[in-house]
Amino acid sequence: MKILFVNASPHGQMSHGYRLAVEMIRSLGRNMPSALVKRDLVSAPLPPITQDYAKAITSREPDVSRFDVSEQLIREIEMTDALIINTPMHNFTVPAALKLWIDYVLRVHRTFAVTPEGKVGLMRDRPTFVIVGSGSFHSGDRAWQGDFLTPYVRYALQSIGLKTTHFVLLQGLTHGDEAVTDALRRAREEIAQHPLFAHRDTVVS
Ligand SMILES: Cc1cc2nc3c(=O)[nH]c(=O)nc-3n(C[C@H](O)[C@H](O)[C@H](O)COP(=O)(O)O)c2cc1C
């Protein structure tokens, strides 16, 4: 199994979501040979969208050399069987680093087609796990803030054909050690229920 791991947390390896992603990758690797492609959007930031790229993407006869970054990122998805994205919630939605990745990966005539019925994804579906770290709560009984992250990411990925998305919420990460432990326990239990991890030496440790 080939796995693409996309990290959008500025905390890198110190991020709880990052560590959980590593546990998931190890768990998958224990029972089947796995290869990992890592795309760290923070330690190696993507270049901003330039005027040349914006022109090319809307042109009928684009200068395809402008698509190099986009092409690379799309191929990283194409060559893998599963995606794991680790993202924090920043101001109710995705951090800028992940938004830029989305802006390169969602490309008309390449990863989606425009049809009378709307945009139709051109990529093969594959399981996609999105680990969402948040300082406080945006889902469940304790929710007190808006969540423009999970519906947006689900919609964006679905628009290119990645329909099987599974969100793993790590909430309350700034509410002390107990809250962190609780969030990780819930997340591990949830992941262990997923068919890809069920009946395996799961991430529950
Ligand atoms: C710029 C910025 C904006 C943030 N906005 C939110 C927010 O809207 N809601 C929230 O619950 N936490 C917010 N946080 C807190 C992070 O989501 C929290 O620190 C989380 O642990 C980040 O996950 P990570 O450790 O994987 O990076 C924000 C943090 C930063 C740096």
Short mmCIF file of N, CA and C in Angstrom, two decimals, residues 106 119 149-160 165 167:
data_model
loop_
_atom_site.label_atom_id
_atom_site.label_comp_id
_atom_site.label_asym_id
_atom_site.label_seq_id
_atom_site.Cartn_x
_atom_site.Cartn_y
_atom_site.Cartn_z
N LEU A 106 -6.87 21.07 -7.03
CA LEU A 106 -8.15 21.18 -7.73
C LEU A 106 -7.89 21.97 -9.01
N LYS A 119 -19.34 20.36 -11.17
CA LYS A 119 -17.98 19.85 -11.29
C LYS A 119 -17.98 18.35 -10.99
N LEU A 149 -14.21 24.05 8.37
CA LEU A 149 -13.11 23.21 7.90
C LEU A 149 -13.63 21.88 7.34
N THR A 150 -14.34 21.12 8.18
CA THR A 150 -14.71 19.77 7.73
C THR A 150 -15.66 19.81 6.51
N PRO A 151 -16.70 20.67 6.49
CA PRO A 151 -17.55 20.67 5.29
C PRO A 151 -16.79 21.13 4.04
N TYR A 152 -15.89 22.08 4.24
CA TYR A 152 -15.12 22.60 3.09
C TYR A 152 -14.17 21.54 2.53
N VAL A 153 -13.41 20.91 3.41
CA VAL A 153 -12.44 19.91 2.94
C VAL A 153 -13.17 18.73 2.30
N ARG A 154 -14.29 18.31 2.91
CA ARG A 154 -15.06 17.20 2.34
C ARG A 154 -15.53 17.57 0.92
N TYR A 155 -16.05 18.77 0.78
CA TYR A 155 -16.58 19.24 -0.52
C TYR A 155 -15.45 19.36 -1.55
N ALA A 156 -14.33 19.94 -1.12
CA ALA A 156 -13.20 20.16 -2.04
C ALA A 156 -12.66 18.82 -2.53
N LEU A 157 -12.46 17.86 -1.62
CA LEU A 157 -11.90 16.56 -2.02
C LEU A 157 -12.89 15.78 -2.88
N GLN A 158 -14.15 15.89 -2.51
CA GLN A 158 -15.20 15.19 -3.27
C GLN A 158 -15.26 15.73 -4.71
N SER A 159 -14.97 17.01 -4.89
CA SER A 159 -15.07 17.62 -6.22
C SER A 159 -14.02 17.07 -7.18
N ILE A 160 -12.97 16.44 -6.66
CA ILE A 160 -11.98 15.83 -7.57
C ILE A 160 -12.08 14.30 -7.57
N THR A 165 -13.97 10.15 2.49
CA THR A 165 -13.18 10.90 3.48
C THR A 165 -13.64 10.53 4.89
N PHE A 167 -13.05 11.88 8.77
CA PHE A 167 -12.47 12.93 9.61
C PHE A 167 -12.22 12.39 11.02
#
